[in-house]
Short mmCIF file of C-alpha atoms and ligand atoms in Angstrom, two decimals:
data_model
loop_
_atom_site.label_atom_id
_atom_site.label_comp_id
_atom_site.label_asym_id
_atom_site.label_seq_id
_atom_site.Cartn_x
_atom_site.Cartn_y
_atom_site.Cartn_z
CA MET A 872 0.00 0.00 0.00
CA ARG A 873 1.05 3.59 -0.52
CA ALA A 874 -0.21 6.45 1.66
CA VAL A 875 -0.53 8.72 -1.36
CA ASP A 876 -3.07 6.36 -2.97
CA LEU A 877 -5.14 6.25 0.23
CA ILE A 878 -5.07 10.04 0.58
CA GLN A 879 -6.24 10.31 -3.03
CA LYS A 880 -8.98 7.76 -2.43
CA LYS A 881 -10.33 9.76 0.52
CA ARG A 882 -9.83 13.05 -1.33
CA ASP A 883 -12.07 11.68 -4.08
CA GLY A 884 -14.77 10.82 -1.55
CA LEU A 885 -14.33 7.03 -1.51
CA GLU A 886 -14.44 4.74 1.53
CA LEU A 887 -11.19 3.40 2.96
CA SER A 888 -11.24 -0.33 3.72
CA SER A 889 -10.59 -1.77 7.21
CA GLU A 890 -7.15 -2.99 6.06
CA GLU A 891 -6.26 0.42 4.67
CA ILE A 892 -7.19 2.22 7.91
CA LYS A 893 -5.22 -0.34 9.94
CA TRP A 894 -2.20 0.13 7.68
CA LEU A 895 -2.38 3.93 7.98
CA ILE A 896 -2.64 4.02 11.79
CA GLU A 897 0.03 1.37 12.34
CA GLY A 898 2.30 3.15 9.87
CA TYR A 899 1.71 6.52 11.47
CA VAL A 900 2.59 5.26 14.96
CA ALA A 901 5.63 3.38 13.60
CA GLY A 902 6.81 6.50 11.75
CA THR A 903 6.56 5.04 8.24
CA VAL A 904 3.59 7.26 7.39
CA PRO A 905 4.96 10.78 7.95
CA ASP A 906 3.17 13.77 9.47
CA TYR A 907 2.76 15.50 6.12
CA GLN A 908 0.82 12.60 4.64
CA MET A 909 -1.28 12.17 7.79
CA SER A 910 -2.16 15.87 7.75
CA ALA A 911 -3.22 15.61 4.10
CA LEU A 912 -5.39 12.64 5.03
CA ALA A 913 -6.92 14.53 7.99
CA MET A 914 -7.80 17.39 5.64
CA ALA A 915 -9.31 14.96 3.11
CA ILE A 916 -11.41 13.48 5.96
CA TYR A 917 -12.36 17.03 6.96
CA PHE A 918 -13.90 17.66 3.55
CA LYS A 919 -15.18 14.19 2.60
CA GLY A 920 -16.13 12.74 6.00
CA MET A 921 -16.13 9.07 6.98
CA SER A 922 -18.76 6.33 7.01
CA THR A 923 -19.86 4.76 10.31
CA ARG A 924 -17.75 1.70 9.47
CA GLU A 925 -14.66 3.80 8.75
CA ILE A 926 -15.07 5.75 12.05
CA SER A 927 -15.39 2.48 13.94
CA ASP A 928 -12.26 1.03 12.26
CA LEU A 929 -10.32 4.22 12.91
CA THR A 930 -11.36 4.21 16.59
CA MET A 931 -10.50 0.56 17.21
CA ASN A 932 -7.13 0.84 15.46
CA MET A 933 -6.38 3.87 17.60
CA VAL A 934 -7.33 1.87 20.75
CA ALA A 935 -4.92 -0.86 19.62
CA SER A 936 -2.08 1.64 19.13
CA GLY A 937 -1.24 1.71 22.86
CA ASP A 938 -1.92 0.20 26.29
CA GLN A 939 -5.42 -0.76 27.34
CA ILE A 940 -6.25 -0.47 31.02
CA ASP A 941 -7.71 -3.52 32.73
CA LEU A 942 -9.97 -2.40 35.57
CA SER A 943 -11.37 -5.86 36.26
CA ALA A 944 -9.63 -6.01 39.66
CA ILE A 945 -12.03 -3.29 40.85
CA PRO A 946 -15.39 -4.82 41.80
CA GLY A 947 -18.61 -3.31 40.42
CA ILE A 948 -19.52 -1.35 37.32
CA LYS A 949 -16.79 1.23 36.70
CA VAL A 950 -18.05 4.49 35.21
CA ASP A 951 -16.12 7.16 33.37
CA LYS A 952 -17.03 10.60 32.11
CA HIS A 953 -15.67 12.79 29.35
CA SER A 954 -16.35 16.35 28.30
CA THR A 955 -15.64 17.56 24.79
CA GLY A 956 -14.24 20.73 26.31
CA GLY A 957 -15.39 23.92 27.83
CA VAL A 958 -14.77 27.08 29.78
CA GLY A 959 -14.99 27.02 33.57
CA ASP A 960 -15.77 23.31 33.34
CA LYS A 961 -15.13 22.00 36.84
CA VAL A 962 -17.85 19.34 36.56
CA THR A 963 -15.51 16.34 37.02
CA LEU A 964 -14.19 17.73 40.32
CA ILE A 965 -17.67 17.46 41.83
CA LEU A 966 -19.23 14.68 39.79
CA ALA A 967 -16.49 12.08 40.35
CA PRO A 968 -16.57 12.16 44.19
CA LEU A 969 -20.36 12.60 44.21
CA VAL A 970 -20.87 9.42 42.18
CA ALA A 971 -18.19 7.60 44.19
CA SER A 972 -20.00 8.54 47.40
CA PHE A 973 -22.73 6.09 46.26
CA GLU A 974 -20.13 3.28 46.19
CA VAL A 975 -19.90 3.39 42.40
CA PRO A 976 -16.19 3.27 41.47
CA VAL A 977 -14.92 6.16 39.35
CA ALA A 978 -11.57 5.56 37.65
CA LYS A 979 -10.93 8.64 35.56
CA MET A 980 -8.10 9.81 33.36
CA SER A 981 -8.31 13.49 32.57
CA GLY A 982 -6.54 15.91 30.28
CA ARG A 983 -4.95 19.34 30.30
CA GLY A 984 -6.39 22.55 28.97
CA LEU A 985 -5.43 24.14 25.68
CA GLY A 986 -6.48 27.47 24.20
CA HIS A 987 -9.66 28.86 25.69
CA THR A 988 -10.66 25.54 27.30
CA GLY A 989 -9.52 24.39 30.72
CA GLY A 990 -8.34 20.94 31.82
CA THR A 991 -9.19 19.05 35.02
CA LEU A 992 -5.55 18.04 35.56
CA ASP A 993 -4.39 21.67 35.66
CA LYS A 994 -7.08 22.47 38.20
CA LEU A 995 -6.07 19.57 40.44
CA GLU A 996 -2.40 20.50 40.13
CA SER A 997 -3.20 23.88 41.68
CA ILE A 998 -3.50 21.90 44.96
CA LYS A 999 -0.08 21.62 46.59
CA GLY A 1000 1.27 18.06 46.33
CA TYR A 1001 -1.51 16.59 44.15
CA GLN A 1002 0.02 13.88 41.96
CA ILE A 1003 -1.50 13.27 38.56
CA GLU A 1004 1.16 10.81 37.43
CA VAL A 1005 0.14 7.55 39.05
CA THR A 1006 1.15 4.03 38.03
CA GLN A 1007 -1.58 1.74 36.76
CA GLU A 1008 -1.18 -0.40 39.88
CA ASP A 1009 -1.59 2.56 42.25
CA PHE A 1010 -4.51 3.88 40.19
CA ILE A 1011 -6.38 0.61 40.61
CA LYS A 1012 -5.42 0.34 44.29
CA GLN A 1013 -6.70 3.85 44.96
CA VAL A 1014 -10.05 3.15 43.29
CA GLN A 1015 -10.31 -0.11 45.27
CA GLU A 1016 -9.62 1.68 48.55
CA THR A 1017 -11.11 5.16 48.05
CA GLY A 1018 -13.62 4.57 45.28
CA VAL A 1019 -12.31 7.41 43.12
CA ALA A 1020 -9.16 8.56 41.35
CA VAL A 1021 -8.61 11.33 38.81
CA ILE A 1022 -5.19 11.02 37.18
CA GLY A 1023 -3.35 12.00 34.00
CA GLN A 1024 -3.56 9.80 30.95
CA SER A 1025 -0.63 7.37 30.76
CA ASP A 1026 1.84 8.11 27.96
CA ASN A 1027 1.21 4.77 26.33
CA LEU A 1028 -2.57 5.06 26.11
CA VAL A 1029 -3.80 5.57 22.52
CA LYS A 1030 -0.43 6.59 21.09
CA ALA A 1031 -2.06 7.34 17.73
CA ASP A 1032 -4.28 10.00 19.32
CA LYS A 1033 -1.32 11.75 20.95
CA LEU A 1034 0.35 12.13 17.56
CA LEU A 1035 -2.81 12.81 15.60
CA TYR A 1036 -4.27 15.33 18.03
CA ALA A 1037 -1.04 17.39 18.04
CA LEU A 1038 -1.07 17.29 14.24
CA ARG A 1039 -4.75 18.27 13.99
CA ASP A 1040 -4.17 21.13 16.38
CA VAL A 1041 -1.74 22.79 13.94
CA THR A 1042 -3.44 21.84 10.67
CA ALA A 1043 -6.97 23.18 11.30
CA THR A 1044 -8.47 19.69 11.43
CA VAL A 1045 -9.69 19.50 15.04
CA ASP A 1046 -13.36 20.38 14.63
CA ILE A 1047 -14.58 17.49 12.51
CA ILE A 1048 -16.92 14.81 13.82
CA PRO A 1049 -15.18 11.56 12.66
CA LEU A 1050 -11.86 12.74 14.12
CA ILE A 1051 -13.31 14.06 17.40
CA ALA A 1052 -15.45 10.93 17.88
CA SER A 1053 -12.53 8.54 17.26
CA SER A 1054 -10.18 10.63 19.43
CA VAL A 1055 -12.54 10.74 22.41
CA MET A 1056 -13.87 7.21 22.17
CA SER A 1057 -10.48 5.55 21.58
CA LYS A 1058 -9.30 7.06 24.87
CA LYS A 1059 -12.46 6.11 26.74
CA ILE A 1060 -12.45 2.54 25.42
CA ALA A 1061 -8.72 2.09 26.18
CA ALA A 1062 -9.21 3.52 29.69
CA GLY A 1063 -11.26 0.45 30.53
CA ALA A 1064 -14.48 1.63 32.23
CA ASP A 1065 -17.66 -0.40 31.75
CA ALA A 1066 -19.88 2.65 31.30
CA ILE A 1067 -19.26 6.10 29.88
CA LEU A 1068 -21.07 9.42 30.29
CA LEU A 1069 -20.22 11.85 27.49
CA ASP A 1070 -20.73 15.54 28.12
CA VAL A 1071 -20.99 16.97 24.61
CA THR A 1072 -20.70 20.72 24.93
CA VAL A 1073 -22.62 22.93 22.53
CA GLY A 1074 -22.31 26.62 21.77
CA GLU A 1075 -19.94 29.37 20.99
CA GLY A 1076 -17.33 28.15 23.53
CA ALA A 1077 -17.38 24.53 22.28
CA PHE A 1078 -16.20 22.63 19.19
CA MET A 1079 -19.84 21.98 18.27
CA LYS A 1080 -21.51 25.31 17.63
CA THR A 1081 -25.04 24.01 16.94
CA VAL A 1082 -27.31 21.45 18.58
CA GLU A 1083 -27.64 19.65 15.23
CA GLU A 1084 -23.87 19.06 14.90
CA ALA A 1085 -23.57 18.14 18.58
CA ARG A 1086 -26.37 15.59 18.17
CA VAL A 1087 -24.51 13.87 15.32
CA LEU A 1088 -21.24 13.80 17.29
CA ALA A 1089 -23.02 12.48 20.38
CA GLN A 1090 -24.85 9.73 18.50
CA THR A 1091 -21.63 8.71 16.71
CA MET A 1092 -19.81 8.35 20.03
CA VAL A 1093 -22.69 6.57 21.76
CA ASP A 1094 -22.83 4.05 18.89
CA LEU A 1095 -19.05 3.51 19.07
CA GLY A 1096 -19.23 2.83 22.81
CA LYS A 1097 -22.19 0.47 22.54
CA ALA A 1098 -20.58 -1.43 19.66
CA VAL A 1099 -17.78 -2.53 22.02
CA GLY A 1100 -20.10 -3.37 24.90
CA ARG A 1101 -19.73 -0.19 26.92
CA LYS A 1102 -22.94 1.38 28.22
CA THR A 1103 -22.75 4.89 26.83
CA ILE A 1104 -24.96 7.95 27.23
CA ALA A 1105 -24.31 11.43 25.88
CA VAL A 1106 -25.69 14.64 27.32
CA LEU A 1107 -25.68 17.77 25.18
CA THR A 1108 -24.80 20.65 27.50
CA ASN A 1109 -24.84 24.39 27.06
CA MET A 1110 -21.44 26.03 26.56
CA SER A 1111 -22.64 29.43 25.42
CA GLN A 1112 -21.55 30.87 28.77
CA PRO A 1113 -18.88 29.58 31.21
CA VAL A 1114 -19.95 26.72 33.52
CA GLY A 1115 -20.69 27.94 37.05
CA THR A 1116 -19.17 31.14 38.38
CA SER A 1117 -15.42 30.83 37.90
CA ILE A 1118 -12.72 30.39 35.28
CA GLY A 1119 -9.16 29.64 36.41
CA ASN A 1120 -7.49 26.70 38.11
CA ARG A 1121 -7.41 27.58 41.82
CA LEU A 1122 -10.66 29.57 41.49
CA GLU A 1123 -12.42 26.53 40.04
CA ILE A 1124 -11.15 24.30 42.86
CA LEU A 1125 -12.63 26.80 45.30
CA GLU A 1126 -15.95 26.83 43.44
CA ALA A 1127 -15.99 23.02 43.36
CA LEU A 1128 -15.51 23.05 47.17
CA GLU A 1129 -18.37 25.54 47.54
CA ILE A 1130 -20.66 23.30 45.48
CA LEU A 1131 -19.56 20.23 47.44
CA GLN A 1132 -20.35 22.12 50.65
CA GLY A 1133 -23.86 22.93 49.35
CA LYS A 1134 -22.99 26.61 48.97
CA GLY A 1135 -22.69 26.75 45.19
CA ARG A 1136 -25.00 28.41 42.70
CA GLU A 1137 -28.29 26.57 42.49
CA ASP A 1138 -28.29 26.06 38.69
CA VAL A 1139 -24.83 24.49 38.49
CA THR A 1140 -25.45 22.34 41.58
CA GLU A 1141 -28.68 21.01 40.10
CA PHE A 1142 -26.97 20.38 36.74
CA ILE A 1143 -24.19 18.32 38.31
CA CYS A 1144 -26.71 16.35 40.40
CA GLU A 1145 -28.60 15.55 37.18
CA LEU A 1146 -25.39 14.33 35.53
CA ALA A 1147 -24.62 12.25 38.63
CA GLN A 1148 -28.08 10.69 38.47
CA ILE A 1149 -27.40 9.61 34.84
CA MET A 1150 -23.93 8.32 35.69
CA LEU A 1151 -25.29 6.32 38.64
CA GLY A 1152 -28.00 4.91 36.37
CA LEU A 1153 -25.25 3.66 34.04
CA ALA A 1154 -23.96 1.67 37.02
CA ASP A 1155 -27.49 0.36 37.74
CA VAL A 1156 -27.86 2.56 40.83
CA GLU A 1157 -31.24 4.28 40.46
CA LYS A 1158 -31.55 7.52 42.47
CA THR A 1159 -33.68 10.61 42.21
CA VAL A 1160 -31.92 13.96 41.80
CA ALA A 1161 -33.07 14.83 45.33
CA GLU A 1162 -31.42 11.66 46.67
CA VAL A 1163 -28.20 12.53 44.81
CA ARG A 1164 -28.33 16.01 46.30
CA GLN A 1165 -28.48 14.59 49.80
CA HIS A 1166 -24.87 13.47 49.39
CA ILE A 1167 -23.93 17.11 48.89
CA GLU A 1168 -26.04 18.24 51.80
CA ASN A 1169 -24.77 15.57 54.21
CA GLY A 1170 -21.11 16.09 53.28
CA ALA A 1171 -20.57 12.60 51.79
CA ALA A 1172 -19.40 13.94 48.40
CA LEU A 1173 -17.06 16.49 49.98
CA LYS A 1174 -15.57 13.76 52.18
CA LYS A 1175 -14.91 11.63 49.08
CA PHE A 1176 -13.25 14.56 47.34
CA GLU A 1177 -10.97 15.16 50.33
CA GLU A 1178 -10.14 11.45 50.48
CA MET A 1179 -9.20 11.50 46.79
CA VAL A 1180 -7.03 14.61 47.20
CA GLN A 1181 -5.25 13.05 50.18
CA ALA A 1182 -4.79 9.70 48.45
CA GLN A 1183 -3.06 11.52 45.59
CA GLY A 1184 -0.71 13.45 47.88
CA GLY A 1185 -2.66 16.72 47.96
CA ASP A 1186 -2.38 19.00 50.98
CA LEU A 1187 -5.81 19.46 52.61
CA GLU A 1188 -4.87 22.82 54.13
CA ASP A 1189 -3.75 24.15 50.77
CA LEU A 1190 -6.96 22.83 49.23
CA TYR A 1191 -9.00 25.51 51.03
CA ARG A 1192 -6.48 28.34 50.51
CA PRO A 1193 -7.91 31.41 48.70
CA ALA A 1194 -6.41 32.42 45.35
CA ASN A 1195 -3.19 34.32 45.83
CA VAL A 1196 -3.07 37.23 43.39
CA SER A 1197 -1.66 40.75 43.48
CA HIS A 1198 -4.62 42.42 41.71
CA LYS A 1199 -8.39 41.96 42.14
CA VAL A 1200 -10.45 44.18 39.87
CA ASP A 1201 -14.25 44.37 40.01
CA VAL A 1202 -16.15 44.83 36.77
CA LEU A 1203 -19.34 46.83 37.35
CA ALA A 1204 -22.61 46.78 35.42
CA GLU A 1205 -22.85 49.73 33.06
CA ARG A 1206 -26.66 49.80 33.13
CA ASP A 1207 -29.75 48.25 34.76
CA GLY A 1208 -31.24 45.17 33.10
CA TYR A 1209 -30.63 41.45 32.74
CA ILE A 1210 -27.50 39.59 31.71
CA VAL A 1211 -28.32 38.05 28.33
CA GLY A 1212 -24.86 36.92 27.20
CA LEU A 1213 -21.44 36.04 28.65
CA PRO A 1214 -19.68 34.49 25.65
CA ALA A 1215 -17.69 31.51 26.89
CA LEU A 1216 -15.05 31.71 24.17
CA GLU A 1217 -14.26 35.38 24.85
CA PHE A 1218 -13.98 34.92 28.61
CA GLY A 1219 -11.98 31.70 28.16
CA LEU A 1220 -9.50 33.65 26.02
CA PHE A 1221 -9.47 36.50 28.54
CA ALA A 1222 -8.61 34.09 31.37
CA MET A 1223 -5.96 32.46 29.16
CA LYS A 1224 -4.29 35.86 28.70
CA LEU A 1225 -4.22 36.28 32.50
CA GLY A 1226 -2.15 33.07 32.61
CA ALA A 1227 -4.98 30.67 33.57
CA GLY A 1228 -4.69 28.81 30.24
CA ARG A 1229 -2.13 27.91 27.60
CA ALA A 1230 -1.96 29.39 24.11
CA VAL A 1231 0.50 26.62 23.18
CA LYS A 1232 1.21 23.34 24.95
CA THR A 1233 4.53 24.50 26.41
CA ASP A 1234 3.14 27.63 28.12
CA GLU A 1235 3.51 27.82 31.93
CA LEU A 1236 0.27 28.36 33.85
CA ASP A 1237 -0.49 30.84 36.59
CA TYR A 1238 -2.77 28.67 38.74
CA GLU A 1239 -4.10 31.59 40.78
CA THR A 1240 -5.49 33.91 38.10
CA GLY A 1241 -8.90 33.96 36.42
CA ILE A 1242 -12.40 35.39 36.68
CA VAL A 1243 -15.20 35.02 39.23
CA PHE A 1244 -18.65 35.95 37.94
CA HIS A 1245 -21.16 37.33 40.45
CA LYS A 1246 -23.92 37.36 37.82
CA LYS A 1247 -24.76 34.84 35.10
CA VAL A 1248 -27.08 34.83 32.10
CA GLY A 1249 -30.69 35.42 33.21
CA ASP A 1250 -29.74 37.36 36.37
CA ALA A 1251 -30.99 40.91 37.00
CA VAL A 1252 -28.35 43.62 37.53
CA GLU A 1253 -28.37 47.23 38.63
CA LYS A 1254 -25.98 49.83 37.28
CA GLY A 1255 -22.78 49.84 39.38
CA GLN A 1256 -23.26 46.32 40.79
CA PRO A 1257 -20.23 44.01 40.46
CA ILE A 1258 -20.73 41.51 37.64
CA ALA A 1259 -17.35 39.86 37.96
CA THR A 1260 -13.97 40.07 39.67
CA ILE A 1261 -10.78 39.66 37.67
CA TYR A 1262 -7.97 37.89 39.56
CA ALA A 1263 -4.63 38.86 38.06
CA ASN A 1264 -0.95 39.01 38.79
CA GLU A 1265 -0.43 42.02 36.56
CA ASN A 1266 -2.08 45.37 36.02
CA ILE A 1267 -5.39 45.18 34.16
CA SER A 1268 -5.15 47.82 31.45
CA GLU A 1269 -8.08 50.06 30.45
CA ASN A 1270 -8.06 48.25 27.14
CA MET A 1271 -8.55 44.86 28.81
CA LEU A 1272 -11.36 46.23 30.98
CA THR A 1273 -13.12 47.71 27.95
CA ASN A 1274 -12.78 44.38 26.18
CA PHE A 1275 -14.27 42.60 29.22
CA GLN A 1276 -17.18 45.06 29.44
CA LYS A 1277 -17.89 44.72 25.72
CA ASN A 1278 -18.55 41.02 26.23
CA VAL A 1279 -20.99 41.43 29.11
CA LYS A 1280 -24.32 41.66 27.29
CA ILE A 1281 -27.09 43.40 29.26
CA ASP A 1282 -30.62 43.93 27.93
CA ASP A 1283 -34.07 44.95 29.16
CA ALA A 1284 -35.67 41.51 28.93
CA SER A 1285 -34.38 38.39 30.66
CA VAL A 1286 -33.56 35.17 28.80
CA ASN A 1287 -33.93 31.57 29.92
CA THR A 1288 -30.98 29.19 29.88
CA LYS A 1289 -30.76 25.52 30.62
CA GLU A 1290 -27.64 23.48 31.19
CA ILE A 1291 -28.85 20.13 29.80
CA ILE A 1292 -30.15 20.50 26.25
CA GLU A 1293 -30.77 16.85 25.33
CA ILE A 1294 -29.88 13.31 26.35
CA ILE A 1295 -28.80 10.80 23.70
CA SER A 1296 -28.62 7.11 24.47
N1 URA B 1306 -11.36 16.15 22.85
C1 URA B 1306 -10.59 15.10 22.47
O1 URA B 1306 -10.16 14.30 23.29
N2 URA B 1306 -10.36 14.93 21.16
C2 URA B 1306 -10.84 15.76 20.21
O2 URA B 1306 -10.58 15.54 19.05
C3 URA B 1306 -11.60 16.87 20.62
C4 URA B 1306 -11.86 17.03 21.96
#
């Protein structure tokens, strides 16, 4: 076989056979198919798409390109969760211990943030001592003993995705359904859980800008999971504004603690309890949302979170430490009305520029910086009331403040928002 012939075949809109996909992925990981040919193929896929069979072959060959985690030593139905990326997305920090507090084991490998989106690992690393690099043995032992672990993905898991994702990132081929679906599902399948909850984010701050596209991605991933015997449910969630009230690593840990203490915003607390209910259902534990919420109110979920932090070397005193920044700047409402828009992408980029995110993979993070919103979409505001506080370790210029203000949309009439748009199973 020759890569050039397969690129041409896809470029001309034809289906690649199972053998051809296998040959391409194996060759890419072995280094015999070079980056320049793989990027041409990714672009051909971008324009011509892939059939369901091709996506499934691509996914399973990617799974086979690295280690596969065996979680069978952990008793019970192991559940995992994945988000397709967002701004202020601290859901895993609350959801994982909340689900584990019902004795359902959560063995989760998370990722880092890039661009305007944040990553759970970066948030956890803002806790002094928290170890994200854990051996497979210790990972399993921790889930057996504590019921929950959130660690970094091992270097050998889905090697093809590591290479391909880095290539897609610099060749404008990230936001295409067959490649996102195979990237996400290869990692989830290789990570070994029996059941998977997919949080497919929709809106201006997400890869999927419309509900229609998100629905196709979600169904594709659900079908891939089910085809290999993993119970899979996708939830389309709203990413038109940041999740919850904070963006930034330490700030999001603090918000997660507030939610776990029952002191979080009502809408985000309810949303996470609904996700937990679905995740528990995947493990055959049927609970009402009110029953799930009890584990926030009685401290069981918070206790689990603290146990996880301690098990991974995190310092419990540091966990509760406020963000340490040199500048806190309040942004005030310029008029009376209702907040009708807080564009997630714009505020994600703003927080990135404060140091809370990375423009490129090698950027160093400032764990302390970010934004805390005092008002969210749908809330009433009066002129002069604080809408947000910027946490920075540098002066906030007039220009930056004007840019921030420009993105706070206030109008006379309120709008309704909902976090869960649709469930796909
Ligand atoms: N998240 C992933 O893991 N892969 C993608 O391709 C997009 C989002």
